[in-house]
């Protein structure tokens, strides 16, 4: 079950990356065409910043999707970098999900929470592998269980 979850998570993150880049492209075009300043900011600077933000955020989502997809294809535990990246992506999705309730609505919140659930399932399914010498039945349980 963990392989399909990781593969679906990767594909969903790829789709989300495309959506984020498209949304930022529309916002950058609108900011460029309006020729109005926001608190004295140059419209060209706002447009350039929106393009840059969309590109960077899209690349980060592609990176997270690639990590999840590779974990699913290889069926191996995530490394430290992969776990930290997916945990960061999960935190961002949680915060953005909370913000989207008020700004966009419950449908957007539900989709953000779906992606968050996929990320958490991938993280839990591909948890750290036990080290050599650690295993079940090595006497590392609670004191009550060992006393019996």
JSON list of C-alpha atoms in Angstrom, two decimals:
[
{"chain": "A", "resi": 1, "resn": "UNK", "atom": "CA", "xyz": [0.00, 0.00, 0.00]},
{"chain": "A", "resi": 2, "resn": "UNK", "atom": "CA", "xyz": [2.89, 2.38, 0.62]},
{"chain": "A", "resi": 3, "resn": "UNK", "atom": "CA", "xyz": [4.20, 2.37, -2.96]},
{"chain": "A", "resi": 4, "resn": "UNK", "atom": "CA", "xyz": [0.94, 3.59, -4.54]},
{"chain": "A", "resi": 5, "resn": "UNK", "atom": "CA", "xyz": [0.55, 6.27, -1.86]},
{"chain": "A", "resi": 6, "resn": "UNK", "atom": "CA", "xyz": [4.05, 7.63, -2.50]},
{"chain": "A", "resi": 7, "resn": "UNK", "atom": "CA", "xyz": [3.59, 7.55, -6.28]},
{"chain": "A", "resi": 8, "resn": "UNK", "atom": "CA", "xyz": [0.22, 9.30, -6.07]},
{"chain": "A", "resi": 9, "resn": "UNK", "atom": "CA", "xyz": [1.74, 11.88, -3.70]},
{"chain": "A", "resi": 10, "resn": "UNK", "atom": "CA", "xyz": [4.49, 12.61, -6.20]},
{"chain": "A", "resi": 11, "resn": "UNK", "atom": "CA", "xyz": [2.06, 12.96, -9.09]},
{"chain": "A", "resi": 12, "resn": "UNK", "atom": "CA", "xyz": [-0.27, 15.21, -7.08]},
{"chain": "A", "resi": 13, "resn": "UNK", "atom": "CA", "xyz": [2.66, 17.45, -6.13]},
{"chain": "A", "resi": 14, "resn": "UNK", "atom": "CA", "xyz": [3.67, 17.68, -9.80]},
{"chain": "A", "resi": 15, "resn": "UNK", "atom": "CA", "xyz": [0.14, 18.76, -10.68]},
{"chain": "A", "resi": 16, "resn": "UNK", "atom": "CA", "xyz": [0.13, 21.26, -7.86]},
{"chain": "A", "resi": 17, "resn": "UNK", "atom": "CA", "xyz": [3.44, 22.70, -9.10]},
{"chain": "A", "resi": 18, "resn": "UNK", "atom": "CA", "xyz": [1.93, 23.30, -12.53]},
{"chain": "A", "resi": 19, "resn": "UNK", "atom": "CA", "xyz": [-1.12, 24.95, -10.95]},
{"chain": "A", "resi": 20, "resn": "UNK", "atom": "CA", "xyz": [0.99, 27.23, -8.76]},
{"chain": "A", "resi": 21, "resn": "UNK", "atom": "CA", "xyz": [3.12, 28.36, -11.71]},
{"chain": "A", "resi": 22, "resn": "UNK", "atom": "CA", "xyz": [0.00, 29.07, -13.79]},
{"chain": "A", "resi": 23, "resn": "UNK", "atom": "CA", "xyz": [-1.67, 31.04, -10.98]},
{"chain": "A", "resi": 24, "resn": "UNK", "atom": "CA", "xyz": [1.46, 33.12, -10.47]},
{"chain": "A", "resi": 25, "resn": "UNK", "atom": "CA", "xyz": [1.73, 33.70, -14.22]},
{"chain": "A", "resi": 26, "resn": "UNK", "atom": "CA", "xyz": [-1.79, 35.13, -14.24]},
{"chain": "A", "resi": 27, "resn": "UNK", "atom": "CA", "xyz": [-1.06, 37.27, -11.19]},
{"chain": "A", "resi": 28, "resn": "UNK", "atom": "CA", "xyz": [2.19, 38.55, -12.72]},
{"chain": "A", "resi": 29, "resn": "UNK", "atom": "CA", "xyz": [0.41, 39.44, -15.97]},
{"chain": "A", "resi": 30, "resn": "UNK", "atom": "CA", "xyz": [-2.32, 41.30, -14.09]},
{"chain": "A", "resi": 31, "resn": "UNK", "atom": "CA", "xyz": [0.23, 43.19, -12.00]},
{"chain": "A", "resi": 32, "resn": "UNK", "atom": "CA", "xyz": [2.14, 44.13, -15.15]},
{"chain": "A", "resi": 33, "resn": "UNK", "atom": "CA", "xyz": [-0.93, 45.27, -17.07]},
{"chain": "A", "resi": 34, "resn": "UNK", "atom": "CA", "xyz": [-2.51, 47.35, -14.32]},
{"chain": "A", "resi": 35, "resn": "UNK", "atom": "CA", "xyz": [0.26, 49.97, -14.19]},
{"chain": "A", "resi": 36, "resn": "UNK", "atom": "CA", "xyz": [-0.65, 50.95, -10.64]},
{"chain": "A", "resi": 37, "resn": "UNK", "atom": "CA", "xyz": [1.68, 51.06, -7.69]},
{"chain": "A", "resi": 38, "resn": "UNK", "atom": "CA", "xyz": [0.91, 49.36, -4.43]},
{"chain": "A", "resi": 39, "resn": "UNK", "atom": "CA", "xyz": [2.28, 51.48, -1.55]},
{"chain": "A", "resi": 40, "resn": "UNK", "atom": "CA", "xyz": [4.77, 53.08, -3.94]},
{"chain": "A", "resi": 41, "resn": "UNK", "atom": "CA", "xyz": [6.04, 49.75, -5.35]},
{"chain": "A", "resi": 42, "resn": "UNK", "atom": "CA", "xyz": [6.94, 49.66, -9.01]},
{"chain": "A", "resi": 43, "resn": "UNK", "atom": "CA", "xyz": [4.52, 47.47, -11.07]},
{"chain": "A", "resi": 44, "resn": "UNK", "atom": "CA", "xyz": [7.49, 45.91, -12.89]},
{"chain": "A", "resi": 45, "resn": "UNK", "atom": "CA", "xyz": [9.03, 44.90, -9.56]},
{"chain": "A", "resi": 46, "resn": "UNK", "atom": "CA", "xyz": [5.73, 43.34, -8.44]},
{"chain": "A", "resi": 47, "resn": "UNK", "atom": "CA", "xyz": [5.44, 41.44, -11.72]},
{"chain": "A", "resi": 48, "resn": "UNK", "atom": "CA", "xyz": [9.04, 40.22, -11.57]},
{"chain": "A", "resi": 49, "resn": "UNK", "atom": "CA", "xyz": [8.65, 39.19, -7.93]},
{"chain": "A", "resi": 50, "resn": "UNK", "atom": "CA", "xyz": [5.49, 37.25, -8.72]},
{"chain": "A", "resi": 51, "resn": "UNK", "atom": "CA", "xyz": [7.19, 35.42, -11.60]},
{"chain": "A", "resi": 52, "resn": "UNK", "atom": "CA", "xyz": [10.16, 34.59, -9.36]},
{"chain": "A", "resi": 53, "resn": "UNK", "atom": "CA", "xyz": [7.94, 33.43, -6.49]},
{"chain": "A", "resi": 54, "resn": "UNK", "atom": "CA", "xyz": [5.91, 31.21, -8.82]},
{"chain": "A", "resi": 55, "resn": "UNK", "atom": "CA", "xyz": [9.03, 29.68, -10.33]},
{"chain": "A", "resi": 56, "resn": "UNK", "atom": "CA", "xyz": [10.73, 29.00, -7.00]},
{"chain": "A", "resi": 57, "resn": "UNK", "atom": "CA", "xyz": [7.58, 27.62, -5.39]},
{"chain": "A", "resi": 58, "resn": "UNK", "atom": "CA", "xyz": [6.94, 25.44, -8.46]},
{"chain": "A", "resi": 59, "resn": "UNK", "atom": "CA", "xyz": [10.50, 24.09, -8.36]},
{"chain": "A", "resi": 60, "resn": "UNK", "atom": "CA", "xyz": [10.18, 23.28, -4.66]},
{"chain": "A", "resi": 61, "resn": "UNK", "atom": "CA", "xyz": [6.94, 21.39, -5.28]},
{"chain": "A", "resi": 62, "resn": "UNK", "atom": "CA", "xyz": [8.59, 19.50, -8.15]},
{"chain": "A", "resi": 63, "resn": "UNK", "atom": "CA", "xyz": [11.48, 18.62, -5.81]},
{"chain": "A", "resi": 64, "resn": "UNK", "atom": "CA", "xyz": [9.07, 17.33, -3.15]},
{"chain": "A", "resi": 65, "resn": "UNK", "atom": "CA", "xyz": [7.14, 15.40, -5.79]},
{"chain": "A", "resi": 66, "resn": "UNK", "atom": "CA", "xyz": [10.35, 13.89, -7.14]},
{"chain": "A", "resi": 67, "resn": "UNK", "atom": "CA", "xyz": [11.40, 12.78, -3.65]},
{"chain": "A", "resi": 68, "resn": "UNK", "atom": "CA", "xyz": [8.03, 11.12, -3.02]},
{"chain": "A", "resi": 69, "resn": "UNK", "atom": "CA", "xyz": [7.97, 9.53, -6.48]},
{"chain": "A", "resi": 70, "resn": "UNK", "atom": "CA", "xyz": [11.50, 8.14, -6.13]},
{"chain": "A", "resi": 71, "resn": "UNK", "atom": "CA", "xyz": [10.63, 6.72, -2.71]},
{"chain": "A", "resi": 72, "resn": "UNK", "atom": "CA", "xyz": [7.63, 4.97, -4.23]},
{"chain": "A", "resi": 73, "resn": "UNK", "atom": "CA", "xyz": [9.49, 3.64, -7.27]},
{"chain": "A", "resi": 74, "resn": "UNK", "atom": "CA", "xyz": [12.51, 2.46, -5.29]},
{"chain": "A", "resi": 75, "resn": "UNK", "atom": "CA", "xyz": [10.39, 1.30, -2.33]},
{"chain": "A", "resi": 76, "resn": "UNK", "atom": "CA", "xyz": [13.08, 2.39, 0.12]},
{"chain": "A", "resi": 77, "resn": "UNK", "atom": "CA", "xyz": [13.04, 4.60, 3.16]},
{"chain": "A", "resi": 78, "resn": "UNK", "atom": "CA", "xyz": [13.61, 8.31, 2.71]},
{"chain": "A", "resi": 79, "resn": "UNK", "atom": "CA", "xyz": [16.95, 9.78, 3.60]},
{"chain": "A", "resi": 80, "resn": "UNK", "atom": "CA", "xyz": [17.41, 12.66, 6.00]},
{"chain": "A", "resi": 81, "resn": "UNK", "atom": "CA", "xyz": [17.19, 15.29, 3.25]},
{"chain": "A", "resi": 82, "resn": "UNK", "atom": "CA", "xyz": [14.06, 13.70, 1.79]},
{"chain": "A", "resi": 83, "resn": "UNK", "atom": "CA", "xyz": [12.32, 13.48, 5.17]},
{"chain": "A", "resi": 84, "resn": "UNK", "atom": "CA", "xyz": [13.16, 17.08, 6.07]},
{"chain": "A", "resi": 85, "resn": "UNK", "atom": "CA", "xyz": [11.95, 18.29, 2.67]},
{"chain": "A", "resi": 86, "resn": "UNK", "atom": "CA", "xyz": [8.65, 16.43, 2.88]},
{"chain": "A", "resi": 87, "resn": "UNK", "atom": "CA", "xyz": [8.13, 17.54, 6.48]},
{"chain": "A", "resi": 88, "resn": "UNK", "atom": "CA", "xyz": [8.66, 21.15, 5.40]},
{"chain": "A", "resi": 89, "resn": "UNK", "atom": "CA", "xyz": [6.23, 20.65, 2.53]},
{"chain": "A", "resi": 90, "resn": "UNK", "atom": "CA", "xyz": [3.70, 19.20, 4.97]},
{"chain": "A", "resi": 91, "resn": "UNK", "atom": "CA", "xyz": [4.00, 22.17, 7.31]},
{"chain": "A", "resi": 92, "resn": "UNK", "atom": "CA", "xyz": [3.51, 24.60, 4.41]},
{"chain": "A", "resi": 93, "resn": "UNK", "atom": "CA", "xyz": [0.43, 22.71, 3.25]},
{"chain": "A", "resi": 94, "resn": "UNK", "atom": "CA", "xyz": [-1.00, 22.75, 6.78]},
{"chain": "A", "resi": 95, "resn": "UNK", "atom": "CA", "xyz": [-0.50, 26.50, 7.16]},
{"chain": "A", "resi": 96, "resn": "UNK", "atom": "CA", "xyz": [-1.80, 27.27, 3.68]},
{"chain": "A", "resi": 97, "resn": "UNK", "atom": "CA", "xyz": [-4.79, 25.03, 4.33]},
{"chain": "A", "resi": 98, "resn": "UNK", "atom": "CA", "xyz": [-5.65, 27.07, 7.41]},
{"chain": "A", "resi": 99, "resn": "UNK", "atom": "CA", "xyz": [-5.31, 30.32, 5.44]},
{"chain": "A", "resi": 100, "resn": "UNK", "atom": "CA", "xyz": [-7.37, 29.11, 2.47]},
{"chain": "A", "resi": 101, "resn": "UNK", "atom": "CA", "xyz": [-10.44, 28.49, 4.63]},
{"chain": "A", "resi": 102, "resn": "UNK", "atom": "CA", "xyz": [-10.96, 32.20, 5.10]},
{"chain": "A", "resi": 103, "resn": "UNK", "atom": "CA", "xyz": [-9.68, 33.40, 1.73]},
{"chain": "A", "resi": 104, "resn": "UNK", "atom": "CA", "xyz": [-10.94, 30.80, -0.74]},
{"chain": "A", "resi": 105, "resn": "UNK", "atom": "CA", "xyz": [-13.34, 28.44, 1.01]},
{"chain": "A", "resi": 106, "resn": "UNK", "atom": "CA", "xyz": [-13.82, 24.94, 2.28]},
{"chain": "A", "resi": 107, "resn": "UNK", "atom": "CA", "xyz": [-13.20, 23.25, -1.09]},
{"chain": "A", "resi": 108, "resn": "UNK", "atom": "CA", "xyz": [-9.68, 24.64, -1.28]},
{"chain": "A", "resi": 109, "resn": "UNK", "atom": "CA", "xyz": [-9.15, 23.69, 2.36]},
{"chain": "A", "resi": 110, "resn": "UNK", "atom": "CA", "xyz": [-10.23, 20.12, 1.63]},
{"chain": "A", "resi": 111, "resn": "UNK", "atom": "CA", "xyz": [-7.84, 19.84, -1.31]},
{"chain": "A", "resi": 112, "resn": "UNK", "atom": "CA", "xyz": [-4.94, 21.21, 0.77]},
{"chain": "A", "resi": 113, "resn": "UNK", "atom": "CA", "xyz": [-5.73, 18.74, 3.54]},
{"chain": "A", "resi": 114, "resn": "UNK", "atom": "CA", "xyz": [-5.87, 15.90, 1.00]},
{"chain": "A", "resi": 115, "resn": "UNK", "atom": "CA", "xyz": [-2.35, 16.75, -0.15]},
{"chain": "A", "resi": 116, "resn": "UNK", "atom": "CA", "xyz": [-1.26, 17.07, 3.49]},
{"chain": "A", "resi": 117, "resn": "UNK", "atom": "CA", "xyz": [-2.71, 13.63, 4.24]},
{"chain": "A", "resi": 118, "resn": "UNK", "atom": "CA", "xyz": [-0.85, 12.12, 1.28]},
{"chain": "A", "resi": 119, "resn": "UNK", "atom": "CA", "xyz": [2.40, 13.69, 2.47]},
{"chain": "A", "resi": 120, "resn": "UNK", "atom": "CA", "xyz": [1.93, 12.45, 6.02]},
{"chain": "A", "resi": 121, "resn": "UNK", "atom": "CA", "xyz": [1.02, 8.95, 4.79]},
{"chain": "A", "resi": 122, "resn": "UNK", "atom": "CA", "xyz": [4.16, 8.89, 2.68]},
{"chain": "A", "resi": 123, "resn": "UNK", "atom": "CA", "xyz": [6.28, 10.05, 5.61]},
{"chain": "A", "resi": 124, "resn": "UNK", "atom": "CA", "xyz": [4.78, 7.44, 7.91]},
{"chain": "A", "resi": 125, "resn": "UNK", "atom": "CA", "xyz": [4.98, 4.62, 5.37]},
{"chain": "A", "resi": 126, "resn": "UNK", "atom": "CA", "xyz": [8.61, 5.34, 4.57]},
{"chain": "A", "resi": 127, "resn": "UNK", "atom": "CA", "xyz": [9.77, 6.01, 8.11]},
{"chain": "A", "resi": 128, "resn": "UNK", "atom": "CA", "xyz": [13.36, 5.54, 9.17]},
{"chain": "A", "resi": 129, "resn": "UNK", "atom": "CA", "xyz": [14.56, 1.98, 8.86]},
{"chain": "A", "resi": 130, "resn": "UNK", "atom": "CA", "xyz": [15.65, 0.27, 12.10]},
{"chain": "A", "resi": 131, "resn": "UNK", "atom": "CA", "xyz": [19.40, 0.25, 12.58]},
{"chain": "A", "resi": 132, "resn": "UNK", "atom": "CA", "xyz": [21.40, -2.92, 12.77]},
{"chain": "A", "resi": 133, "resn": "UNK", "atom": "CA", "xyz": [21.06, -4.51, 16.18]},
{"chain": "A", "resi": 134, "resn": "UNK", "atom": "CA", "xyz": [17.66, -2.91, 16.79]},
{"chain": "A", "resi": 135, "resn": "UNK", "atom": "CA", "xyz": [14.71, -5.14, 16.38]},
{"chain": "A", "resi": 136, "resn": "UNK", "atom": "CA", "xyz": [11.71, -6.74, 17.95]},
{"chain": "A", "resi": 137, "resn": "UNK", "atom": "CA", "xyz": [12.38, -8.87, 21.00]},
{"chain": "A", "resi": 138, "resn": "UNK", "atom": "CA", "xyz": [15.66, -7.31, 22.02]},
{"chain": "A", "resi": 139, "resn": "UNK", "atom": "CA", "xyz": [14.40, -6.54, 25.53]},
{"chain": "A", "resi": 140, "resn": "UNK", "atom": "CA", "xyz": [13.99, -2.82, 24.89]},
{"chain": "A", "resi": 141, "resn": "UNK", "atom": "CA", "xyz": [10.31, -2.76, 25.88]},
{"chain": "A", "resi": 142, "resn": "UNK", "atom": "CA", "xyz": [8.72, -1.29, 28.99]},
{"chain": "A", "resi": 143, "resn": "UNK", "atom": "CA", "xyz": [9.80, -2.61, 32.39]},
{"chain": "A", "resi": 144, "resn": "UNK", "atom": "CA", "xyz": [6.35, -4.11, 33.04]},
{"chain": "A", "resi": 145, "resn": "UNK", "atom": "CA", "xyz": [6.50, -6.19, 29.89]},
{"chain": "A", "resi": 146, "resn": "UNK", "atom": "CA", "xyz": [9.98, -7.49, 30.68]},
{"chain": "A", "resi": 147, "resn": "UNK", "atom": "CA", "xyz": [9.05, -8.37, 34.23]},
{"chain": "A", "resi": 148, "resn": "UNK", "atom": "CA", "xyz": [6.35, -10.81, 33.17]}
]
